[in-house]
Amino acid sequence: MSELQIPASVAIIMDGNGRWAKKRGLPRTFGHKEGCKAIEALIPEAGKLGIRYLTVYAFSTENWKRSEEEVSGLMDLFRYYASRLLKSAKEHNVRIRMIGDRRRFPQDIIDAINMLEQETRENTGLTFVMAANYGGRDELRRAAMRYAKALQEGTVPPEAFAGKNAKVPEGELTEEGFAAYLDTAGIPDPDLVIRTSGELRLSNFLVWQAAYSEIVITDTLWPDFNIEELKKCIEEFNHRNRRFGGV
Ligand code: IPE
Ligand code: IPE
Ligand code: MG
């Protein structure tokens, strides 16, 4: 096969941890633990492959509906993995960013998130984006509020508004101008969105950003996903014909 074209921006809905555990007669939290190992191993490998931005869906705005036991288990896992993630990011020149509304987390987790971003901001390799308490609709809602506030304060940059011959009427807010108020400001839209565990839906992930992403669904449950599986998804991506509305 000819050389694989590696997408610059890849996003993954890491799904199937619970089913992975259930198949083995283990508690759901055990599946989440294995899921953390899978992402920890994948980050440096994805960087080596040439991916520039890897965004993963770790916890949605809807996941708070789960049992108290499962939610607190996930928080504890984050606490444990935050320091490992920092160490690994430093070793592999990875820059970390978090999207989603971090305000809902306990203070120690907010501190850990801020620290991960702060300590890795100068790194120039892969950007690892973690979506936590993230929902696409919630992100759009918060972006609209930020924009409204900036408008009121007169801090919206002039280039956010269309000039002559733009694709929207002159003087109106452009799509790029609005996107600067999203959590993902500065992060390119995903070329490829992967969902594991066979579910055929977006579940509120990157609602704005995935408008023209190629979607690859694999039946593999997230804890079993690895660099070989990622390469298979990229191979499928290479067979797609992206038209962006053209012909
Ligand atoms: C994804 O796995 C991880 C999170 C949503 C936190 P699930 O926990 O959704 O696993 P399934 O879908 O129940 O198998
Ligand atoms: C999406 O998976 C959220 C994450 C992977 C973090 P869910 O398991 O929550 O999605 P649904 O409920 O199957 O749509
Ligand atoms: Mg699920």
PDB file of C-alpha atoms and ligand atoms in Angstrom:
ATOM      1  CA  MET A   1       0.000   0.000   0.000  1.00  0.00           C
ATOM      2  CA  SER A   2       1.187   3.512  -0.706  1.00  0.00           C
ATOM      3  CA  GLU A   3       2.289   5.816   2.093  1.00  0.00           C
ATOM      4  CA  LEU A   4      -0.477   6.543   4.650  1.00  0.00           C
ATOM      5  CA  GLN A   5      -1.559  10.128   4.918  1.00  0.00           C
ATOM      6  CA  ILE A   6      -1.635  10.938   8.634  1.00  0.00           C
ATOM      7  CA  PRO A   7      -4.460  13.285   9.673  1.00  0.00           C
ATOM      8  CA  ALA A   8      -3.187  16.259  11.666  1.00  0.00           C
ATOM      9  CA  SER A   9      -6.142  16.359  14.038  1.00  0.00           C
ATOM     10  CA  VAL A  10      -7.767  13.198  15.377  1.00  0.00           C
ATOM     11  CA  ALA A  11     -10.515  12.946  17.980  1.00  0.00           C
ATOM     12  CA  ILE A  12     -11.639   9.812  19.781  1.00  0.00           C
ATOM     13  CA  ILE A  13     -14.807   8.931  21.662  1.00  0.00           C
ATOM     14  CA  MET A  14     -13.304   6.429  24.079  1.00  0.00           C
ATOM     15  CA  ASP A  15     -16.333   4.196  24.624  1.00  0.00           C
ATOM     16  CA  GLY A  16     -16.881   0.665  25.884  1.00  0.00           C
ATOM     17  CA  ASN A  17     -15.034   0.547  29.209  1.00  0.00           C
ATOM     18  CA  GLY A  18     -18.117  -0.663  31.059  1.00  0.00           C
ATOM     19  CA  ARG A  19     -18.835  -3.449  28.574  1.00  0.00           C
ATOM     20  CA  TRP A  20     -15.178  -4.487  28.613  1.00  0.00           C
ATOM     21  CA  ALA A  21     -15.415  -4.978  32.386  1.00  0.00           C
ATOM     22  CA  LYS A  22     -18.839  -6.625  32.274  1.00  0.00           C
ATOM     23  CA  LYS A  23     -17.602  -9.249  29.804  1.00  0.00           C
ATOM     24  CA  ARG A  24     -15.046 -10.225  32.433  1.00  0.00           C
ATOM     25  CA  GLY A  25     -17.437 -10.119  35.389  1.00  0.00           C
ATOM     26  CA  LEU A  26     -15.600  -7.095  36.803  1.00  0.00           C
ATOM     27  CA  PRO A  27     -16.931  -3.781  38.139  1.00  0.00           C
ATOM     28  CA  ARG A  28     -17.254  -0.921  35.616  1.00  0.00           C
ATOM     29  CA  THR A  29     -14.512   1.031  37.368  1.00  0.00           C
ATOM     30  CA  PHE A  30     -12.068  -1.706  36.449  1.00  0.00           C
ATOM     31  CA  GLY A  31     -12.883  -1.031  32.799  1.00  0.00           C
ATOM     32  CA  HIS A  32     -12.160   2.656  33.322  1.00  0.00           C
ATOM     33  CA  LYS A  33      -8.802   1.776  34.850  1.00  0.00           C
ATOM     34  CA  GLU A  34      -7.887  -0.280  31.790  1.00  0.00           C
ATOM     35  CA  GLY A  35      -9.172   2.557  29.620  1.00  0.00           C
ATOM     36  CA  CYS A  36      -6.739   4.950  31.300  1.00  0.00           C
ATOM     37  CA  LYS A  37      -3.868   2.581  30.572  1.00  0.00           C
ATOM     38  CA  ALA A  38      -4.915   2.483  26.927  1.00  0.00           C
ATOM     39  CA  ILE A  39      -4.852   6.262  26.495  1.00  0.00           C
ATOM     40  CA  GLU A  40      -1.615   6.611  28.450  1.00  0.00           C
ATOM     41  CA  ALA A  41       0.085   4.181  26.053  1.00  0.00           C
ATOM     42  CA  LEU A  42      -1.461   5.719  22.961  1.00  0.00           C
ATOM     43  CA  ILE A  43      -0.387   9.363  23.457  1.00  0.00           C
ATOM     44  CA  PRO A  44       3.355   8.969  22.725  1.00  0.00           C
ATOM     45  CA  GLU A  45       2.631   6.514  19.898  1.00  0.00           C
ATOM     46  CA  ALA A  46       0.190   8.932  18.258  1.00  0.00           C
ATOM     47  CA  GLY A  47       2.832  11.649  18.452  1.00  0.00           C
ATOM     48  CA  LYS A  48       5.436   9.385  16.822  1.00  0.00           C
ATOM     49  CA  LEU A  49       3.002   8.599  14.037  1.00  0.00           C
ATOM     50  CA  GLY A  50       2.808  12.303  13.170  1.00  0.00           C
ATOM     51  CA  ILE A  51      -0.586  13.277  14.575  1.00  0.00           C
ATOM     52  CA  ARG A  52      -0.417  16.902  15.799  1.00  0.00           C
ATOM     53  CA  TYR A  53      -3.649  17.128  17.817  1.00  0.00           C
ATOM     54  CA  LEU A  54      -5.254  14.219  19.640  1.00  0.00           C
ATOM     55  CA  THR A  55      -8.546  15.030  21.354  1.00  0.00           C
ATOM     56  CA  VAL A  56     -10.244  12.467  23.569  1.00  0.00           C
ATOM     57  CA  TYR A  57     -13.693  12.392  25.147  1.00  0.00           C
ATOM     58  CA  ALA A  58     -13.052  11.435  28.749  1.00  0.00           C
ATOM     59  CA  PHE A  59     -16.168  12.618  30.595  1.00  0.00           C
ATOM     60  CA  SER A  60     -19.310  14.182  29.182  1.00  0.00           C
ATOM     61  CA  THR A  61     -21.718  16.709  30.691  1.00  0.00           C
ATOM     62  CA  GLU A  62     -24.210  13.805  30.737  1.00  0.00           C
ATOM     63  CA  ASN A  63     -21.918  11.339  32.526  1.00  0.00           C
ATOM     64  CA  TRP A  64     -22.808  12.880  35.923  1.00  0.00           C
ATOM     65  CA  LYS A  65     -26.017  10.823  35.647  1.00  0.00           C
ATOM     66  CA  ARG A  66     -24.048   7.688  36.488  1.00  0.00           C
ATOM     67  CA  SER A  67     -23.903   6.208  39.972  1.00  0.00           C
ATOM     68  CA  GLU A  68     -22.070   8.117  42.660  1.00  0.00           C
ATOM     69  CA  GLU A  69     -19.692   5.167  42.929  1.00  0.00           C
ATOM     70  CA  GLU A  70     -18.794   5.240  39.240  1.00  0.00           C
ATOM     71  CA  VAL A  71     -18.412   9.038  39.121  1.00  0.00           C
ATOM     72  CA  SER A  72     -16.188   9.160  42.196  1.00  0.00           C
ATOM     73  CA  GLY A  73     -14.176   6.226  40.821  1.00  0.00           C
ATOM     74  CA  LEU A  74     -13.558   8.255  37.656  1.00  0.00           C
ATOM     75  CA  MET A  75     -12.467  11.292  39.715  1.00  0.00           C
ATOM     76  CA  ASP A  76     -10.026   9.141  41.672  1.00  0.00           C
ATOM     77  CA  LEU A  77      -8.611   7.755  38.442  1.00  0.00           C
ATOM     78  CA  PHE A  78      -8.077  11.262  37.153  1.00  0.00           C
ATOM     79  CA  ARG A  79      -6.282  12.194  40.376  1.00  0.00           C
ATOM     80  CA  TYR A  80      -3.997   9.189  40.007  1.00  0.00           C
ATOM     81  CA  TYR A  81      -3.332   9.682  36.300  1.00  0.00           C
ATOM     82  CA  ALA A  82      -2.757  13.452  36.429  1.00  0.00           C
ATOM     83  CA  SER A  83       0.765  13.084  37.811  1.00  0.00           C
ATOM     84  CA  ARG A  84       1.600  10.192  35.469  1.00  0.00           C
ATOM     85  CA  LEU A  85       0.293  12.233  32.558  1.00  0.00           C
ATOM     86  CA  LEU A  86       2.483  15.187  33.509  1.00  0.00           C
ATOM     87  CA  LYS A  87       5.580  13.021  33.727  1.00  0.00           C
ATOM     88  CA  SER A  88       4.870  11.382  30.393  1.00  0.00           C
ATOM     89  CA  ALA A  89       4.034  14.715  28.717  1.00  0.00           C
ATOM     90  CA  LYS A  90       7.347  16.173  29.839  1.00  0.00           C
ATOM     91  CA  GLU A  91       9.205  13.125  28.586  1.00  0.00           C
ATOM     92  CA  HIS A  92       7.484  13.178  25.175  1.00  0.00           C
ATOM     93  CA  ASN A  93       7.211  16.946  24.620  1.00  0.00           C
ATOM     94  CA  VAL A  94       3.411  16.786  24.755  1.00  0.00           C
ATOM     95  CA  ARG A  95       1.297  19.884  25.363  1.00  0.00           C
ATOM     96  CA  ILE A  96      -1.900  19.283  27.321  1.00  0.00           C
ATOM     97  CA  ARG A  97      -5.158  21.186  27.017  1.00  0.00           C
ATOM     98  CA  MET A  98      -8.512  20.621  28.625  1.00  0.00           C
ATOM     99  CA  ILE A  99     -11.858  21.453  27.061  1.00  0.00           C
ATOM    100  CA  GLY A 100     -15.166  21.414  28.889  1.00  0.00           C
ATOM    101  CA  ASP A 101     -16.391  23.274  31.945  1.00  0.00           C
ATOM    102  CA  ARG A 102     -13.862  22.501  34.660  1.00  0.00           C
ATOM    103  CA  ARG A 103     -15.761  24.585  37.242  1.00  0.00           C
ATOM    104  CA  ARG A 104     -17.973  21.626  38.162  1.00  0.00           C
ATOM    105  CA  PHE A 105     -15.048  19.487  39.374  1.00  0.00           C
ATOM    106  CA  PRO A 106     -13.747  19.393  42.957  1.00  0.00           C
ATOM    107  CA  GLN A 107     -11.092  22.066  43.601  1.00  0.00           C
ATOM    108  CA  ASP A 108      -8.143  19.637  43.723  1.00  0.00           C
ATOM    109  CA  ILE A 109      -9.052  18.388  40.239  1.00  0.00           C
ATOM    110  CA  ILE A 110      -9.374  21.935  38.903  1.00  0.00           C
ATOM    111  CA  ASP A 111      -5.913  22.628  40.332  1.00  0.00           C
ATOM    112  CA  ALA A 112      -4.511  19.501  38.674  1.00  0.00           C
ATOM    113  CA  ILE A 113      -6.023  20.486  35.298  1.00  0.00           C
ATOM    114  CA  ASN A 114      -4.583  24.007  35.530  1.00  0.00           C
ATOM    115  CA  MET A 115      -1.210  22.582  36.501  1.00  0.00           C
ATOM    116  CA  LEU A 116      -1.144  20.110  33.570  1.00  0.00           C
ATOM    117  CA  GLU A 117      -1.827  22.939  31.119  1.00  0.00           C
ATOM    118  CA  GLN A 118       0.574  25.361  32.752  1.00  0.00           C
ATOM    119  CA  GLU A 119       3.498  22.962  33.021  1.00  0.00           C
ATOM    120  CA  THR A 120       3.244  21.724  29.438  1.00  0.00           C
ATOM    121  CA  ARG A 121       2.305  24.928  27.604  1.00  0.00           C
ATOM    122  CA  GLU A 122       5.751  25.390  26.041  1.00  0.00           C
ATOM    123  CA  ASN A 123       5.930  21.836  24.673  1.00  0.00           C
ATOM    124  CA  THR A 124       6.044  21.649  20.894  1.00  0.00           C
ATOM    125  CA  GLY A 125       5.130  18.037  20.099  1.00  0.00           C
ATOM    126  CA  LEU A 126       1.665  16.496  20.065  1.00  0.00           C
ATOM    127  CA  THR A 127      -1.138  18.552  21.612  1.00  0.00           C
ATOM    128  CA  PHE A 128      -3.226  16.240  23.762  1.00  0.00           C
ATOM    129  CA  VAL A 129      -6.699  17.651  24.331  1.00  0.00           C
ATOM    130  CA  MET A 130      -8.820  16.115  27.041  1.00  0.00           C
ATOM    131  CA  ALA A 131     -12.554  16.721  27.023  1.00  0.00           C
ATOM    132  CA  ALA A 132     -13.775  16.582  30.623  1.00  0.00           C
ATOM    133  CA  ASN A 133     -17.211  17.721  31.755  1.00  0.00           C
ATOM    134  CA  TYR A 134     -17.483  18.458  28.066  1.00  0.00           C
ATOM    135  CA  GLY A 135     -20.655  18.705  26.005  1.00  0.00           C
ATOM    136  CA  GLY A 136     -20.822  20.232  22.541  1.00  0.00           C
ATOM    137  CA  ARG A 137     -24.024  22.092  23.322  1.00  0.00           C
ATOM    138  CA  ASP A 138     -22.687  23.314  26.643  1.00  0.00           C
ATOM    139  CA  GLU A 139     -19.536  24.548  24.904  1.00  0.00           C
ATOM    140  CA  LEU A 140     -21.654  26.495  22.381  1.00  0.00           C
ATOM    141  CA  ARG A 141     -23.745  27.926  25.191  1.00  0.00           C
ATOM    142  CA  ARG A 142     -20.644  29.106  27.075  1.00  0.00           C
ATOM    143  CA  ALA A 143     -19.104  30.469  23.868  1.00  0.00           C
ATOM    144  CA  ALA A 144     -22.259  32.515  23.196  1.00  0.00           C
ATOM    145  CA  MET A 145     -22.029  33.943  26.708  1.00  0.00           C
ATOM    146  CA  ARG A 146     -18.339  34.801  26.284  1.00  0.00           C
ATOM    147  CA  TYR A 147     -19.038  36.475  22.978  1.00  0.00           C
ATOM    148  CA  ALA A 148     -21.939  38.480  24.411  1.00  0.00           C
ATOM    149  CA  LYS A 149     -19.720  39.642  27.281  1.00  0.00           C
ATOM    150  CA  ALA A 150     -16.884  40.597  24.933  1.00  0.00           C
ATOM    151  CA  LEU A 151     -19.336  42.499  22.749  1.00  0.00           C
ATOM    152  CA  GLN A 152     -20.590  44.399  25.769  1.00  0.00           C
ATOM    153  CA  GLU A 153     -17.058  45.190  26.867  1.00  0.00           C
ATOM    154  CA  GLY A 154     -16.001  46.132  23.348  1.00  0.00           C
ATOM    155  CA  THR A 155     -13.160  43.577  23.250  1.00  0.00           C
ATOM    156  CA  VAL A 156     -14.217  41.565  20.194  1.00  0.00           C
ATOM    157  CA  PRO A 157     -11.291  41.897  17.734  1.00  0.00           C
ATOM    158  CA  PRO A 158     -12.235  43.734  14.494  1.00  0.00           C
ATOM    159  CA  GLU A 159     -11.127  40.737  12.387  1.00  0.00           C
ATOM    160  CA  ALA A 160     -13.989  38.716  13.932  1.00  0.00           C
ATOM    161  CA  PHE A 161     -16.345  40.663  11.670  1.00  0.00           C
ATOM    162  CA  ALA A 162     -16.700  40.077   7.948  1.00  0.00           C
ATOM    163  CA  GLY A 163     -15.135  42.466   5.494  1.00  0.00           C
ATOM    164  CA  LYS A 164     -16.220  43.006   1.896  1.00  0.00           C
ATOM    165  CA  ASN A 165     -16.619  39.852  -0.248  1.00  0.00           C
ATOM    166  CA  ALA A 166     -16.706  37.517   2.767  1.00  0.00           C
ATOM    167  CA  LYS A 167     -19.054  34.515   2.722  1.00  0.00           C
ATOM    168  CA  VAL A 168     -21.317  36.232   5.261  1.00  0.00           C
ATOM    169  CA  PRO A 169     -22.721  39.774   4.990  1.00  0.00           C
ATOM    170  CA  GLU A 170     -20.264  42.563   5.647  1.00  0.00           C
ATOM    171  CA  GLY A 171     -20.002  43.532   9.295  1.00  0.00           C
ATOM    172  CA  GLU A 172     -21.442  40.268  10.645  1.00  0.00           C
ATOM    173  CA  LEU A 173     -19.582  37.934  12.982  1.00  0.00           C
ATOM    174  CA  THR A 174     -17.736  35.280  10.941  1.00  0.00           C
ATOM    175  CA  GLU A 175     -17.613  31.566  11.743  1.00  0.00           C
ATOM    176  CA  GLU A 176     -13.907  31.879  12.547  1.00  0.00           C
ATOM    177  CA  GLY A 177     -14.670  34.899  14.718  1.00  0.00           C
ATOM    178  CA  PHE A 178     -17.192  32.880  16.701  1.00  0.00           C
ATOM    179  CA  ALA A 179     -14.974  29.774  16.897  1.00  0.00           C
ATOM    180  CA  ALA A 180     -12.423  31.847  18.816  1.00  0.00           C
ATOM    181  CA  TYR A 181     -14.876  31.799  21.760  1.00  0.00           C
ATOM    182  CA  LEU A 182     -15.114  27.992  21.806  1.00  0.00           C
ATOM    183  CA  ASP A 183     -13.023  25.916  24.209  1.00  0.00           C
ATOM    184  CA  THR A 184     -11.167  24.588  21.175  1.00  0.00           C
ATOM    185  CA  ALA A 185      -9.896  28.026  20.049  1.00  0.00           C
ATOM    186  CA  GLY A 186      -6.605  27.454  18.239  1.00  0.00           C
ATOM    187  CA  ILE A 187      -7.122  23.697  17.880  1.00  0.00           C
ATOM    188  CA  PRO A 188      -7.822  22.579  14.292  1.00  0.00           C
ATOM    189  CA  ASP A 189     -11.126  20.805  13.654  1.00  0.00           C
ATOM    190  CA  PRO A 190     -10.705  17.029  13.693  1.00  0.00           C
ATOM    191  CA  ASP A 191     -10.044  15.482  10.292  1.00  0.00           C
ATOM    192  CA  LEU A 192     -11.020  12.130  11.732  1.00  0.00           C
ATOM    193  CA  VAL A 193     -13.384  11.233  14.578  1.00  0.00           C
ATOM    194  CA  ILE A 194     -13.124   7.669  15.862  1.00  0.00           C
ATOM    195  CA  ARG A 195     -15.675   6.015  18.101  1.00  0.00           C
ATOM    196  CA  THR A 196     -14.934   2.697  19.751  1.00  0.00           C
ATOM    197  CA  SER A 197     -17.414   0.029  20.897  1.00  0.00           C
ATOM    198  CA  GLY A 198     -19.626   0.193  17.820  1.00  0.00           C
ATOM    199  CA  GLU A 199     -22.031   2.955  18.858  1.00  0.00           C
ATOM    200  CA  LEU A 200     -23.214   5.037  15.895  1.00  0.00           C
ATOM    201  CA  ARG A 201     -23.637   8.459  17.475  1.00  0.00           C
ATOM    202  CA  LEU A 202     -21.750  11.579  18.464  1.00  0.00           C
ATOM    203  CA  SER A 203     -23.108  11.782  22.052  1.00  0.00           C
ATOM    204  CA  ASN A 204     -22.638  15.563  22.215  1.00  0.00           C
ATOM    205  CA  PHE A 205     -18.945  15.459  21.215  1.00  0.00           C
ATOM    206  CA  LEU A 206     -17.457  18.358  19.195  1.00  0.00           C
ATOM    207  CA  VAL A 207     -20.819  19.320  17.741  1.00  0.00           C
ATOM    208  CA  TRP A 208     -19.443  22.409  15.977  1.00  0.00           C
ATOM    209  CA  GLN A 209     -15.959  21.125  15.157  1.00  0.00           C
ATOM    210  CA  ALA A 210     -16.927  17.747  13.665  1.00  0.00           C
ATOM    211  CA  ALA A 211     -19.123  19.330  10.968  1.00  0.00           C
ATOM    212  CA  TYR A 212     -16.872  17.936   8.201  1.00  0.00           C
ATOM    213  CA  SER A 213     -14.904  15.268  10.035  1.00  0.00           C
ATOM    214  CA  GLU A 214     -14.647  11.769   8.625  1.00  0.00           C
ATOM    215  CA  ILE A 215     -16.154   9.322  11.112  1.00  0.00           C
ATOM    216  CA  VAL A 216     -14.758   5.845  11.693  1.00  0.00           C
ATOM    217  CA  ILE A 217     -16.557   3.456  14.038  1.00  0.00           C
ATOM    218  CA  THR A 218     -14.778   0.400  15.336  1.00  0.00           C
ATOM    219  CA  ASP A 219     -16.295  -2.442  17.373  1.00  0.00           C
ATOM    220  CA  THR A 220     -13.157  -2.637  19.510  1.00  0.00           C
ATOM    221  CA  LEU A 221     -13.908  -1.713  23.123  1.00  0.00           C
ATOM    222  CA  TRP A 222     -11.792   1.200  24.328  1.00  0.00           C
ATOM    223  CA  PRO A 223      -9.486  -0.735  26.736  1.00  0.00           C
ATOM    224  CA  ASP A 224      -8.445  -2.935  23.776  1.00  0.00           C
ATOM    225  CA  PHE A 225      -7.652   0.018  21.508  1.00  0.00           C
ATOM    226  CA  ASN A 226      -3.991   0.609  20.679  1.00  0.00           C
ATOM    227  CA  ILE A 227      -1.688   2.076  18.030  1.00  0.00           C
ATOM    228  CA  GLU A 228      -2.382  -0.814  15.614  1.00  0.00           C
ATOM    229  CA  GLU A 229      -6.120  -0.153  15.901  1.00  0.00           C
ATOM    230  CA  LEU A 230      -5.476   3.547  15.357  1.00  0.00           C
ATOM    231  CA  LYS A 231      -3.494   2.786  12.201  1.00  0.00           C
ATOM    232  CA  LYS A 232      -6.433   0.704  10.902  1.00  0.00           C
ATOM    233  CA  CYS A 233      -8.771   3.659  11.463  1.00  0.00           C
ATOM    234  CA  ILE A 234      -6.324   5.944   9.641  1.00  0.00           C
ATOM    235  CA  GLU A 235      -6.166   3.465   6.769  1.00  0.00           C
ATOM    236  CA  GLU A 236      -9.961   3.680   6.457  1.00  0.00           C
ATOM    237  CA  PHE A 237      -9.689   7.485   6.601  1.00  0.00           C
ATOM    238  CA  ASN A 238      -7.251   7.296   3.683  1.00  0.00           C
ATOM    239  CA  HIS A 239      -9.933   5.688   1.523  1.00  0.00           C
ATOM    240  CA  ARG A 240     -12.408   8.497   2.105  1.00  0.00           C
ATOM    241  CA  ASN A 241     -13.047  11.194  -0.442  1.00  0.00           C
ATOM    242  CA  ARG A 242     -13.502  14.475   1.433  1.00  0.00           C
ATOM    243  CA  ARG A 243     -15.550  16.908  -0.608  1.00  0.00           C
ATOM    244  CA  PHE A 244     -16.529  19.636   1.887  1.00  0.00           C
ATOM    245  CA  GLY A 245     -19.663  20.305  -0.104  1.00  0.00           C
ATOM    246  CA  GLY A 246     -17.861  20.543  -3.432  1.00  0.00           C
ATOM    247  CA  VAL A 247     -17.913  17.920  -6.192  1.00  0.00           C
TER     248      VAL A 247
HETATM  249  C1  IPE B   1     -16.565   5.234  28.198  1.00  0.00           C
HETATM  250  O1  IPE B   1     -16.962   3.950  28.533  1.00  0.00           O
HETATM  251  C2  IPE B   1     -15.997   5.992  29.378  1.00  0.00           C
HETATM  252  C3  IPE B   1     -16.868   7.053  29.910  1.00  0.00           C
HETATM  253  C4  IPE B   1     -17.997   7.433  29.386  1.00  0.00           C
HETATM  254  C5  IPE B   1     -16.415   7.729  31.113  1.00  0.00           C
HETATM  255  P1  IPE B   1     -18.407   3.633  29.118  1.00  0.00           P
HETATM  256  O2  IPE B   1     -18.341   3.747  30.603  1.00  0.00           O
HETATM  257  O3  IPE B   1     -19.433   4.480  28.477  1.00  0.00           O
HETATM  258  O4  IPE B   1     -18.579   2.129  28.709  1.00  0.00           O
HETATM  259  P2  IPE B   1     -19.908   1.413  28.190  1.00  0.00           P
HETATM  260  O5  IPE B   1     -20.428   2.223  27.051  1.00  0.00           O
HETATM  261  O6  IPE B   1     -20.849   1.392  29.337  1.00  0.00           O
HETATM  262  O7  IPE B   1     -19.453   0.058  27.783  1.00  0.00           O
HETATM  263  C1  IPE B   2     -19.663   9.250  25.414  1.00  0.00           C
HETATM  264  O1  IPE B   2     -19.923   7.953  25.818  1.00  0.00           O
HETATM  265  C2  IPE B   2     -18.863   9.965  26.464  1.00  0.00           C
HETATM  266  C3  IPE B   2     -17.488   9.505  26.631  1.00  0.00           C
HETATM  267  C4  IPE B   2     -16.902   8.571  25.960  1.00  0.00           C
HETATM  268  C5  IPE B   2     -16.745  10.202  27.653  1.00  0.00           C
HETATM  269  P1  IPE B   2     -21.272   7.549  26.582  1.00  0.00           P
HETATM  270  O2  IPE B   2     -21.156   6.109  26.896  1.00  0.00           O
HETATM  271  O3  IPE B   2     -21.505   8.462  27.710  1.00  0.00           O
HETATM  272  O4  IPE B   2     -22.373   7.833  25.465  1.00  0.00           O
HETATM  273  P2  IPE B   2     -23.828   7.227  25.271  1.00  0.00           P
HETATM  274  O5  IPE B   2     -24.547   7.363  26.580  1.00  0.00           O
HETATM  275  O6  IPE B   2     -23.654   5.800  24.884  1.00  0.00           O
HETATM  276  O7  IPE B   2     -24.424   8.033  24.161  1.00  0.00           O
HETATM  277 MG    MG B   3     -20.578   4.237  26.830  1.00  0.00          MG
END
